[in-house]
Amino acid sequence: MTFHDLTIQEIHQKLRSGELTSVKLTQDCLERIKATDGRLNAFITVCEDEALTAAAVADQQLAAGHEKLLTGIPVAVKDIFNTLDVRTTCASKILDNYVSPYDATTVTKLREQGAVIVGKLNMDEFAMGSSGENSAAGVVHNPWDTERVPGGSSSGSAAAVAAGQVVATLGTDTGGSVRQPASHCGVVGFKPTYGRVSRYGVVAFASSLDQVGPIAGNVEDCALMLGVIAGYDPADSTSVDCPVPDYLKNLKTGVAGKKIGLPKEYFIAGLDPDIKKAVDAAIATYRKLGAEIIEVSLPHTDYSVACYYLIAMAEASSNLARYDGVRFGMRQDTGEGLIGMYQQTRTAGFGDEVKRRIMLGTYALSSGYYDAYYLKAQKVRTLIREDFRTVFEQVDLLLTPVAPTPAFKIGKMVDDPLQMYLSDIFTIPTNLAGTCAMSLPCGFSGEGLPIGLQLIGKPFAEAEILQAAYAFEQATDWSDRAPGL
Ligand code: GLN
């Protein structure tokens, strides 16, 4: 049985009618993982026994008529979410054997809704990267072309959905890490407003930017997943106490009369021609659906990448100071005293990209440089935020590409970090502004690689983005295709 063409609600119908059981569905997923993950490397840990036990419980609940939103549905989470009893490595040697004493709030919410958690997904180490190549667990491959990257840092989260290994996943998005891999893998990914979803129990990278988001095969499933994980959490002081709308209920509202803005700074000369073509076609589709298309400007866009990398690295250097061989994960100690132990542990435990960021971030925060770099970046961030506030006085949504090129070849940019950082140009500004955005399939390149469309909304206007995405998905068939693995 393939669940690729089915939504979660359709799978539920089959589970209810007895045509399918959660145990069977979970076994199918485990088989699929065995058959494909040698080529993809999307999983760091597969929890076969735990998953089958949870599936059996789900089947009992279904039989008793106690069905919740995700009862019996196989999902997986990025290995950055703390899970009780299953290790959380963050794709780093330093946390190789780390087992959290508690579940992340989002994981608890998945479990409360009956989800079957099949495993923990590969990623760029500590979520630092755009390609899935910075992982101590090995490179992740794109299911559409295994010689190419799946995007990052939620690389496994996107690849697993695209490959039909699980129905939906969770990722995190600090500068594009849900949207960009979703785009490169031809699936749907959502970065909610900062504060919409709890970050409690999610290993911190850059705390003022990090946000949890779902990845799924279609807009409806993404809406359902978002509804499950969204909401205030007293354990996360940055989560916001405002009601969560029913994202499924008004999904079919359409876009007639909506004003959609095209920020001119996002339609730049360097844009890959296939991407330009696909996004132009998407604009035409929205016109046909009755939206009004307006050119707008986000004048400080050019400063986003520099601003983001300063802030993200500064926050990372501070957040990652806790991995010192004392409290978490591995320790390396040849008896050269406390400082020696710190040095040895961190030298052996962190990968190159993580070290690069800790050093650059520490530099940006150090006395004498703080004002010139970190403080300046914070001021620029305010200007970028203002750009979005102003533009949302004119339009309801923004439409842009997700990435300037389709998935690139593995190895192409590993020696050129700056080029790699520049590939985040279209996703980073939303994180700096703290607002919400989504990536959904809108076409394929000449080489058959998926292309994503980004919709950006006002803060807490997740429902509006989902409605516009749903209308597009219904009017096109891009989400129906699956890679021929
Ligand atoms: N690619 C960006 C970076 O390397 C974004 C990462 C993310 O969103 N976690 O920082």
Short mmCIF file of C-alpha atoms and ligand atoms in Angstrom, two decimals:
data_model
loop_
_atom_site.label_atom_id
_atom_site.label_comp_id
_atom_site.label_asym_id
_atom_site.label_seq_id
_atom_site.Cartn_x
_atom_site.Cartn_y
_atom_site.Cartn_z
CA MET A 1 0.00 0.00 0.00
CA THR A 2 1.29 3.44 -0.71
CA PHE A 3 0.15 6.34 1.37
CA HIS A 4 1.83 8.84 -0.91
CA ASP A 5 -1.35 9.96 -2.62
CA LEU A 6 -3.41 9.95 0.58
CA THR A 7 -3.87 12.71 3.12
CA ILE A 8 -3.74 11.96 6.84
CA GLN A 9 -7.52 12.27 6.96
CA GLU A 10 -7.87 9.76 4.10
CA ILE A 11 -5.51 7.33 5.84
CA HIS A 12 -7.70 7.72 8.92
CA GLN A 13 -10.75 6.68 6.95
CA LYS A 14 -8.96 3.47 5.99
CA LEU A 15 -7.84 2.91 9.58
CA ARG A 16 -11.40 3.44 10.82
CA SER A 17 -12.99 1.18 8.26
CA GLY A 18 -10.52 -1.60 9.08
CA GLU A 19 -9.10 -1.61 5.55
CA LEU A 20 -5.74 -0.79 7.14
CA THR A 21 -4.18 -1.06 10.59
CA SER A 22 -1.57 1.19 12.11
CA VAL A 23 0.69 -1.82 12.67
CA LYS A 24 0.53 -2.66 8.96
CA LEU A 25 1.11 0.94 7.97
CA THR A 26 4.06 1.24 10.37
CA GLN A 27 5.54 -2.03 9.11
CA ASP A 28 5.24 -0.69 5.56
CA CYS A 29 7.13 2.44 6.60
CA LEU A 30 9.84 0.42 8.29
CA GLU A 31 10.17 -1.73 5.14
CA ARG A 32 10.36 1.36 2.99
CA ILE A 33 13.06 2.81 5.22
CA LYS A 34 15.04 -0.44 4.96
CA ALA A 35 14.66 -0.45 1.19
CA THR A 36 15.62 3.19 0.60
CA ASP A 37 17.66 4.58 3.45
CA GLY A 38 20.90 2.97 2.31
CA ARG A 39 20.71 5.45 -0.57
CA LEU A 40 19.27 8.44 1.32
CA ASN A 41 20.64 8.33 4.88
CA ALA A 42 17.60 10.29 6.08
CA PHE A 43 17.47 8.58 9.48
CA ILE A 44 19.98 8.70 12.31
CA THR A 45 17.95 6.40 14.57
CA VAL A 46 15.04 4.15 13.57
CA CYS A 47 12.92 3.09 16.58
CA GLU A 48 11.38 -0.07 15.22
CA ASP A 49 10.22 -1.63 18.50
CA GLU A 50 8.90 1.60 20.01
CA ALA A 51 7.06 2.38 16.77
CA LEU A 52 5.40 -1.04 16.53
CA THR A 53 4.35 -0.85 20.18
CA ALA A 54 2.86 2.61 19.65
CA ALA A 55 1.11 1.36 16.50
CA ALA A 56 -0.47 -1.53 18.40
CA VAL A 57 -1.75 0.91 21.03
CA ALA A 58 -3.11 3.11 18.25
CA ASP A 59 -4.98 0.16 16.75
CA GLN A 60 -6.62 -0.49 20.11
CA GLN A 61 -7.63 3.15 20.36
CA LEU A 62 -9.06 3.08 16.85
CA ALA A 63 -11.01 -0.07 17.67
CA ALA A 64 -12.39 1.62 20.79
CA GLY A 65 -13.37 4.71 18.77
CA HIS A 66 -10.88 6.93 20.60
CA GLU A 67 -9.35 8.48 17.55
CA LYS A 68 -7.31 11.67 17.73
CA LEU A 69 -5.82 13.78 14.96
CA LEU A 70 -2.76 11.59 14.39
CA THR A 71 -3.79 8.24 15.84
CA GLY A 72 -1.72 5.53 14.18
CA ILE A 73 0.05 7.85 11.72
CA PRO A 74 3.80 7.15 11.28
CA VAL A 75 5.84 10.33 11.65
CA ALA A 76 9.46 11.16 12.48
CA VAL A 77 11.28 14.12 13.97
CA LYS A 78 14.58 15.85 13.26
CA ASP A 79 17.25 14.64 15.65
CA ILE A 80 17.21 18.05 17.35
CA PHE A 81 13.97 17.28 19.27
CA ASN A 82 14.50 15.76 22.69
CA THR A 83 12.91 12.36 23.01
CA LEU A 84 12.71 10.38 26.19
CA ASP A 85 14.58 7.07 25.94
CA VAL A 86 15.80 7.58 22.36
CA ARG A 87 19.07 9.45 21.84
CA THR A 88 19.10 13.02 20.52
CA THR A 89 22.38 13.59 18.67
CA CYS A 90 21.83 16.80 16.71
CA ALA A 91 23.98 15.00 14.13
CA SER A 92 27.01 15.82 16.28
CA LYS A 93 29.69 13.60 17.74
CA ILE A 94 29.48 15.64 20.91
CA LEU A 95 25.92 14.39 21.59
CA ASP A 96 26.40 10.95 20.11
CA ASN A 97 25.16 9.14 23.19
CA TYR A 98 22.99 11.84 24.68
CA VAL A 99 19.57 10.70 25.91
CA SER A 100 17.26 13.44 27.12
CA PRO A 101 15.36 12.95 30.39
CA TYR A 102 12.25 14.48 28.83
CA ASP A 103 10.31 14.89 25.57
CA ALA A 104 10.19 18.22 23.73
CA THR A 105 6.73 19.81 24.07
CA THR A 106 6.12 19.28 20.35
CA VAL A 107 6.99 15.59 20.68
CA THR A 108 4.59 15.31 23.64
CA LYS A 109 1.90 16.92 21.48
CA LEU A 110 2.52 14.42 18.66
CA ARG A 111 2.26 11.55 21.14
CA GLU A 112 -0.88 12.99 22.75
CA GLN A 113 -2.53 13.04 19.34
CA GLY A 114 -1.67 9.37 18.82
CA ALA A 115 1.23 9.71 16.36
CA VAL A 116 3.59 6.76 15.91
CA ILE A 117 7.15 8.11 16.09
CA VAL A 118 9.27 5.96 13.81
CA GLY A 119 12.62 7.61 14.38
CA LYS A 120 14.99 10.55 14.47
CA LEU A 121 16.05 12.25 11.28
CA ASN A 122 19.42 13.27 9.93
CA MET A 123 20.29 16.95 9.66
CA ASP A 124 23.16 19.40 9.47
CA GLU A 125 25.04 19.36 12.77
CA PHE A 126 23.23 21.60 15.28
CA ALA A 127 21.04 22.74 12.34
CA MET A 128 23.93 24.67 10.82
CA GLY A 129 23.85 24.24 7.09
CA SER A 130 21.80 24.31 3.91
CA SER A 131 22.72 20.99 2.35
CA GLY A 132 22.69 18.06 4.78
CA GLU A 133 26.43 17.67 4.28
CA ASN A 134 27.49 18.88 7.76
CA SER A 135 26.37 15.76 9.61
CA ALA A 136 28.46 13.47 11.80
CA ALA A 137 26.03 10.76 10.70
CA GLY A 138 26.98 11.24 7.04
CA VAL A 139 25.62 13.16 4.07
CA VAL A 140 21.87 13.04 3.30
CA HIS A 141 20.90 12.42 -0.33
CA ASN A 142 18.07 13.92 -2.33
CA PRO A 143 15.42 11.29 -3.26
CA TRP A 144 14.96 12.93 -6.70
CA ASP A 145 18.63 12.60 -7.56
CA THR A 146 20.86 10.91 -5.01
CA GLU A 147 23.93 12.76 -6.31
CA ARG A 148 22.38 15.99 -5.11
CA VAL A 149 21.81 17.53 -1.69
CA PRO A 150 18.30 17.48 -0.18
CA GLY A 151 18.83 20.97 1.27
CA GLY A 152 19.20 21.63 4.97
CA SER A 153 19.34 21.73 7.79
CA SER A 154 16.15 19.61 8.15
CA SER A 155 17.55 17.39 5.40
CA GLY A 156 16.24 14.04 6.61
CA SER A 157 12.86 15.57 7.52
CA ALA A 158 12.27 16.60 3.90
CA ALA A 159 13.91 13.58 2.25
CA ALA A 160 11.91 11.11 4.38
CA VAL A 161 8.57 12.64 3.39
CA ALA A 162 9.55 12.87 -0.28
CA ALA A 163 10.69 9.24 -0.28
CA GLY A 164 7.49 8.01 1.39
CA GLN A 165 9.35 6.71 4.44
CA VAL A 166 6.88 8.39 6.80
CA VAL A 167 3.74 10.49 6.39
CA ALA A 168 4.97 13.72 7.97
CA THR A 169 7.90 15.06 9.96
CA LEU A 170 9.01 17.93 12.16
CA GLY A 171 11.96 20.16 11.37
CA THR A 172 13.31 23.44 12.65
CA ASP A 173 13.79 26.66 10.73
CA THR A 174 16.30 29.27 11.90
CA GLY A 175 17.09 30.75 8.49
CA GLY A 176 15.19 28.50 6.10
CA SER A 177 15.85 24.98 7.32
CA VAL A 178 12.27 23.76 6.91
CA ARG A 179 11.42 25.64 3.71
CA GLN A 180 14.59 25.15 1.67
CA PRO A 181 14.84 21.35 2.06
CA ALA A 182 11.08 21.06 1.48
CA SER A 183 11.60 23.00 -1.74
CA HIS A 184 14.56 20.88 -2.88
CA CYS A 185 12.67 17.65 -2.12
CA GLY A 186 9.30 18.63 -3.65
CA VAL A 187 7.29 18.59 -0.42
CA VAL A 188 5.45 21.14 1.72
CA GLY A 189 7.12 22.89 4.67
CA PHE A 190 5.92 25.55 7.11
CA LYS A 191 7.89 27.99 9.23
CA PRO A 192 5.41 29.39 11.77
CA THR A 193 5.59 32.83 13.38
CA TYR A 194 8.23 33.11 16.12
CA GLY A 195 6.34 32.22 19.30
CA ARG A 196 3.61 30.17 17.58
CA VAL A 197 5.16 26.79 18.45
CA SER A 198 6.99 25.84 21.63
CA ARG A 199 10.74 25.40 21.38
CA TYR A 200 10.97 23.67 24.77
CA GLY A 201 13.13 20.58 24.42
CA VAL A 202 14.46 21.58 21.02
CA VAL A 203 18.26 21.91 21.07
CA ALA A 204 18.97 25.63 20.64
CA PHE A 205 20.95 27.00 17.71
CA ALA A 206 20.05 30.72 17.54
CA SER A 207 17.32 31.31 20.06
CA SER A 208 15.91 34.56 18.67
CA LEU A 209 15.40 32.91 15.26
CA ASP A 210 14.70 29.19 15.86
CA GLN A 211 11.19 27.94 15.20
CA VAL A 212 9.70 24.46 14.83
CA GLY A 213 7.81 23.60 11.65
CA PRO A 214 6.08 20.64 9.98
CA ILE A 215 6.97 19.03 6.66
CA ALA A 216 4.34 16.97 4.83
CA GLY A 217 3.35 15.72 1.41
CA ASN A 218 0.47 18.15 0.92
CA VAL A 219 -0.95 21.39 2.31
CA GLU A 220 -3.81 19.76 4.23
CA ASP A 221 -1.43 17.49 6.18
CA CYS A 222 0.85 20.43 6.86
CA ALA A 223 -2.14 22.37 8.25
CA LEU A 224 -3.13 19.44 10.43
CA MET A 225 0.41 19.01 11.78
CA LEU A 226 0.71 22.73 12.49
CA GLY A 227 -2.56 22.63 14.42
CA VAL A 228 -1.19 19.78 16.54
CA ILE A 229 2.09 21.46 17.48
CA ALA A 230 1.01 25.13 17.73
CA GLY A 231 0.10 26.88 20.95
CA TYR A 232 1.31 28.52 24.11
CA ASP A 233 3.67 26.59 26.37
CA PRO A 234 4.43 27.88 29.86
CA ALA A 235 7.78 26.04 29.59
CA ASP A 236 8.87 28.32 26.69
CA SER A 237 8.85 31.98 27.65
CA THR A 238 9.02 33.01 24.00
CA SER A 239 5.86 31.12 23.04
CA VAL A 240 2.89 33.43 22.63
CA ASP A 241 -0.42 33.03 24.40
CA CYS A 242 -2.85 33.61 21.55
CA PRO A 243 -5.52 31.18 20.37
CA VAL A 244 -4.69 28.62 17.67
CA PRO A 245 -7.25 28.72 14.86
CA ASP A 246 -8.56 25.51 13.31
CA TYR A 247 -6.25 25.48 10.30
CA LEU A 248 -8.23 22.73 8.55
CA LYS A 249 -11.62 24.33 8.89
CA ASN A 250 -11.14 27.29 6.56
CA LEU A 251 -8.56 25.75 4.28
CA LYS A 252 -10.79 26.03 1.21
CA THR A 253 -11.42 29.78 1.50
CA GLY A 254 -9.46 30.55 -1.68
CA VAL A 255 -7.57 33.70 -2.65
CA ALA A 256 -10.15 35.73 -4.59
CA GLY A 257 -9.61 39.40 -3.78
CA LYS A 258 -6.40 38.78 -1.83
CA LYS A 259 -3.52 41.12 -2.47
CA ILE A 260 -0.30 39.24 -3.15
CA GLY A 261 2.94 41.22 -3.21
CA LEU A 262 6.02 40.40 -5.27
CA PRO A 263 9.04 41.94 -3.53
CA LYS A 264 11.19 43.21 -6.39
CA GLU A 265 14.42 42.47 -4.47
CA TYR A 266 13.60 38.73 -4.68
CA PHE A 267 13.40 38.63 -8.45
CA ILE A 268 17.06 39.28 -9.05
CA ALA A 269 19.31 38.71 -12.05
CA GLY A 270 21.08 35.67 -10.56
CA LEU A 271 17.85 33.70 -10.22
CA ASP A 272 18.00 30.34 -12.01
CA PRO A 273 15.91 30.56 -15.23
CA ASP A 274 13.93 27.39 -14.42
CA ILE A 275 13.01 28.83 -11.03
CA LYS A 276 11.99 32.13 -12.57
CA LYS A 277 9.80 30.29 -15.07
CA ALA A 278 8.11 28.16 -12.39
CA VAL A 279 7.50 31.13 -10.09
CA ASP A 280 6.17 33.24 -12.97
CA ALA A 281 3.74 30.44 -13.80
CA ALA A 282 2.67 30.35 -10.15
CA ILE A 283 2.00 34.09 -10.26
CA ALA A 284 -0.17 33.56 -13.34
CA THR A 285 -2.08 30.80 -11.51
CA TYR A 286 -2.77 33.14 -8.58
CA ARG A 287 -4.04 35.81 -10.99
CA LYS A 288 -6.40 33.24 -12.48
CA LEU A 289 -7.58 32.31 -9.00
CA GLY A 290 -8.62 35.92 -8.48
CA ALA A 291 -5.74 37.36 -6.48
CA GLU A 292 -4.48 40.84 -7.16
CA ILE A 293 -0.72 40.85 -7.82
CA ILE A 294 1.21 43.94 -6.77
CA GLU A 295 4.92 44.71 -7.01
CA VAL A 296 6.32 45.80 -3.66
CA SER A 297 9.71 46.52 -2.14
CA LEU A 298 11.59 45.21 0.91
CA PRO A 299 14.48 47.66 0.62
CA HIS A 300 16.83 46.16 3.21
CA THR A 301 16.80 42.63 1.73
CA ASP A 302 20.43 42.92 0.61
CA TYR A 303 21.61 43.13 4.21
CA SER A 304 19.71 40.06 5.40
CA VAL A 305 22.36 37.41 4.87
CA ALA A 306 25.11 39.39 6.61
CA CYS A 307 22.76 40.39 9.42
CA TYR A 308 21.51 36.82 9.90
CA TYR A 309 24.93 35.21 9.96
CA LEU A 310 26.17 37.68 12.56
CA ILE A 311 23.20 37.19 14.85
CA ALA A 312 22.90 33.44 14.31
CA MET A 313 26.60 32.81 14.91
CA ALA A 314 26.71 35.06 17.97
CA GLU A 315 23.73 33.27 19.52
CA ALA A 316 25.15 29.88 18.53
CA SER A 317 28.50 30.60 20.18
CA SER A 318 26.65 31.36 23.38
CA ASN A 319 24.19 28.42 23.15
CA LEU A 320 26.89 25.88 22.34
CA ALA A 321 29.06 26.91 25.30
CA ARG A 322 27.12 24.34 27.35
CA TYR A 323 28.77 21.41 25.54
CA ASP A 324 31.86 21.31 27.68
CA GLY A 325 32.23 17.64 28.53
CA VAL A 326 30.75 18.20 31.98
CA ARG A 327 26.99 18.07 31.61
CA PHE A 328 26.08 16.74 28.18
CA GLY A 329 27.36 14.09 25.84
CA MET A 330 30.93 13.05 25.27
CA ARG A 331 34.05 13.93 27.25
CA GLN A 332 37.63 13.69 26.11
CA ASP A 333 40.18 13.96 28.88
CA THR A 334 43.83 12.98 28.89
CA GLY A 335 44.46 14.55 32.29
CA GLU A 336 45.57 18.06 31.35
CA GLY A 337 43.26 19.83 33.73
CA LEU A 338 39.81 21.34 33.34
CA ILE A 339 40.64 23.75 30.49
CA GLY A 340 42.45 20.95 28.68
CA MET A 341 39.40 18.73 29.03
CA TYR A 342 37.14 21.48 27.61
CA GLN A 343 39.49 21.96 24.68
CA GLN A 344 39.88 18.30 23.89
CA THR A 345 36.16 17.61 24.16
CA ARG A 346 35.13 20.50 21.94
CA THR A 347 37.93 19.88 19.43
CA ALA A 348 36.94 16.24 19.03
CA GLY A 349 33.19 16.72 19.41
CA PHE A 350 32.27 19.52 16.99
CA GLY A 351 32.46 19.40 13.20
CA ASP A 352 34.16 22.09 11.07
CA GLU A 353 31.11 24.23 10.33
CA VAL A 354 30.08 24.32 13.98
CA LYS A 355 33.61 25.32 14.99
CA ARG A 356 33.69 28.03 12.33
CA ARG A 357 30.45 29.50 13.67
CA ILE A 358 31.47 29.33 17.31
CA MET A 359 34.68 31.21 16.49
CA LEU A 360 33.02 33.85 14.30
CA GLY A 361 30.17 34.28 16.78
CA THR A 362 32.52 34.63 19.74
CA TYR A 363 34.49 37.23 17.79
CA ALA A 364 31.34 39.22 16.98
CA LEU A 365 30.39 39.29 20.65
CA SER A 366 33.80 40.09 22.07
CA SER A 367 34.48 43.40 23.71
CA GLY A 368 35.57 46.04 21.24
CA TYR A 369 33.76 44.28 18.36
CA TYR A 370 30.32 43.91 19.87
CA ASP A 371 29.14 47.40 18.85
CA ALA A 372 30.56 47.13 15.35
CA TYR A 373 29.05 43.71 14.62
CA TYR A 374 26.40 42.32 16.92
CA LEU A 375 24.77 45.60 17.91
CA LYS A 376 24.87 46.87 14.34
CA ALA A 377 23.28 43.63 13.12
CA GLN A 378 20.47 44.05 15.67
CA LYS A 379 19.80 47.54 14.32
CA VAL A 380 19.71 46.25 10.75
CA ARG A 381 17.35 43.50 11.91
CA THR A 382 14.94 46.18 13.12
CA LEU A 383 15.03 47.81 9.68
CA ILE A 384 14.30 44.47 8.00
CA ARG A 385 11.41 43.87 10.39
CA GLU A 386 10.08 47.36 9.54
CA ASP A 387 10.25 46.52 5.82
CA PHE A 388 7.84 43.65 6.41
CA ARG A 389 5.56 45.68 8.68
CA THR A 390 5.26 48.40 6.03
CA VAL A 391 4.71 46.01 3.14
CA PHE A 392 1.97 44.17 5.01
CA GLU A 393 0.03 47.44 5.17
CA GLN A 394 -0.29 47.11 1.38
CA VAL A 395 -0.66 43.38 0.79
CA ASP A 396 -2.00 40.23 2.50
CA LEU A 397 0.77 37.88 1.42
CA LEU A 398 4.12 37.90 -0.33
CA LEU A 399 5.11 35.45 -3.05
CA THR A 400 8.77 34.66 -3.75
CA PRO A 401 11.09 31.84 -4.76
CA VAL A 402 12.41 29.69 -1.87
CA ALA A 403 15.96 29.24 -3.15
CA PRO A 404 17.92 30.82 -6.00
CA THR A 405 18.75 27.43 -7.56
CA PRO A 406 17.34 23.88 -7.46
CA ALA A 407 19.22 21.25 -5.39
CA PHE A 408 22.93 21.35 -6.19
CA LYS A 409 25.40 18.47 -6.47
CA ILE A 410 26.82 17.02 -3.26
CA GLY A 411 30.25 18.54 -2.64
CA LYS A 412 29.71 21.55 -4.89
CA MET A 413 29.77 24.17 -2.13
CA VAL A 414 31.48 22.47 0.82
CA ASP A 415 34.66 24.48 0.33
CA ASP A 416 32.86 27.76 -0.21
CA PRO A 417 30.86 28.56 2.93
CA LEU A 418 30.08 32.09 1.77
CA GLN A 419 28.42 30.80 -1.40
CA MET A 420 26.49 28.33 0.74
CA TYR A 421 25.33 31.13 3.07
CA LEU A 422 24.15 33.17 0.09
CA SER A 423 21.81 30.37 -0.95
CA ASP A 424 19.61 31.30 2.05
CA ILE A 425 18.91 34.80 0.73
CA PHE A 426 15.14 34.35 0.23
CA THR A 427 14.36 32.48 3.44
CA ILE A 428 16.44 34.37 6.01
CA PRO A 429 14.53 37.70 6.04
CA THR A 430 11.35 36.08 7.43
CA ASN A 431 13.26 34.64 10.38
CA LEU A 432 14.79 38.04 11.07
CA ALA A 433 11.32 39.60 10.91
CA GLY A 434 9.86 36.78 13.04
CA THR A 435 6.92 36.23 10.73
CA CYS A 436 5.57 33.05 9.07
CA ALA A 437 6.25 31.52 5.67
CA MET A 438 5.69 28.35 3.71
CA SER A 439 7.30 26.42 0.89
CA LEU A 440 5.24 24.39 -1.56
CA PRO A 441 6.00 22.65 -4.85
CA CYS A 442 5.50 24.81 -7.97
CA GLY A 443 7.35 23.01 -10.74
CA PHE A 444 10.42 21.11 -11.90
CA SER A 445 13.69 22.15 -13.47
CA GLY A 446 14.79 20.92 -16.89
CA GLU A 447 16.76 18.24 -15.01
CA GLY A 448 13.65 17.05 -13.20
CA LEU A 449 14.44 18.64 -9.83
CA PRO A 450 11.61 20.06 -7.72
CA ILE A 451 11.17 23.81 -7.38
CA GLY A 452 9.46 25.49 -4.44
CA LEU A 453 7.31 28.57 -4.09
CA GLN A 454 7.43 30.65 -0.92
CA LEU A 455 4.39 32.38 0.56
CA ILE A 456 5.10 34.81 3.40
CA GLY A 457 2.36 36.05 5.73
CA LYS A 458 1.79 38.59 8.48
CA PRO A 459 2.73 37.52 12.00
CA PHE A 460 0.26 34.84 13.18
CA ALA A 461 -1.45 34.73 9.77
CA GLU A 462 -0.57 31.06 9.29
CA ALA A 463 -4.16 30.27 8.28
CA GLU A 464 -4.08 32.79 5.44
CA ILE A 465 -0.90 31.28 3.99
CA LEU A 466 -2.35 27.78 4.20
CA GLN A 467 -5.52 28.89 2.39
CA ALA A 468 -3.49 30.43 -0.43
CA ALA A 469 -1.25 27.35 -0.61
CA TYR A 470 -4.25 25.02 -0.69
CA ALA A 471 -5.84 26.97 -3.54
CA PHE A 472 -2.62 26.71 -5.54
CA GLU A 473 -2.21 23.02 -4.81
CA GLN A 474 -5.77 22.30 -5.98
CA ALA A 475 -5.20 24.27 -9.19
CA THR A 476 -1.95 22.46 -10.08
CA ASP A 477 -0.56 18.94 -9.84
CA TRP A 478 3.01 19.55 -8.66
CA SER A 479 2.45 17.96 -5.26
CA ASP A 480 1.17 14.73 -6.83
CA ARG A 481 4.53 13.63 -8.19
CA ALA A 482 6.87 11.38 -6.28
CA PRO A 483 10.51 10.51 -6.93
CA GLY A 484 11.08 7.16 -8.62
CA LEU A 485 13.31 5.62 -5.99
N1 GLN B 1 21.12 27.48 6.25
C1 GLN B 1 21.00 28.37 7.36
C2 GLN B 1 22.20 28.24 8.25
O1 GLN B 1 23.07 27.51 7.92
C3 GLN B 1 19.73 28.11 8.09
C4 GLN B 1 19.83 26.99 9.04
C5 GLN B 1 18.55 26.76 9.79
O2 GLN B 1 17.50 27.31 9.47
N2 GLN B 1 18.65 25.99 10.86
O3 GLN B 1 22.28 28.83 9.27
#
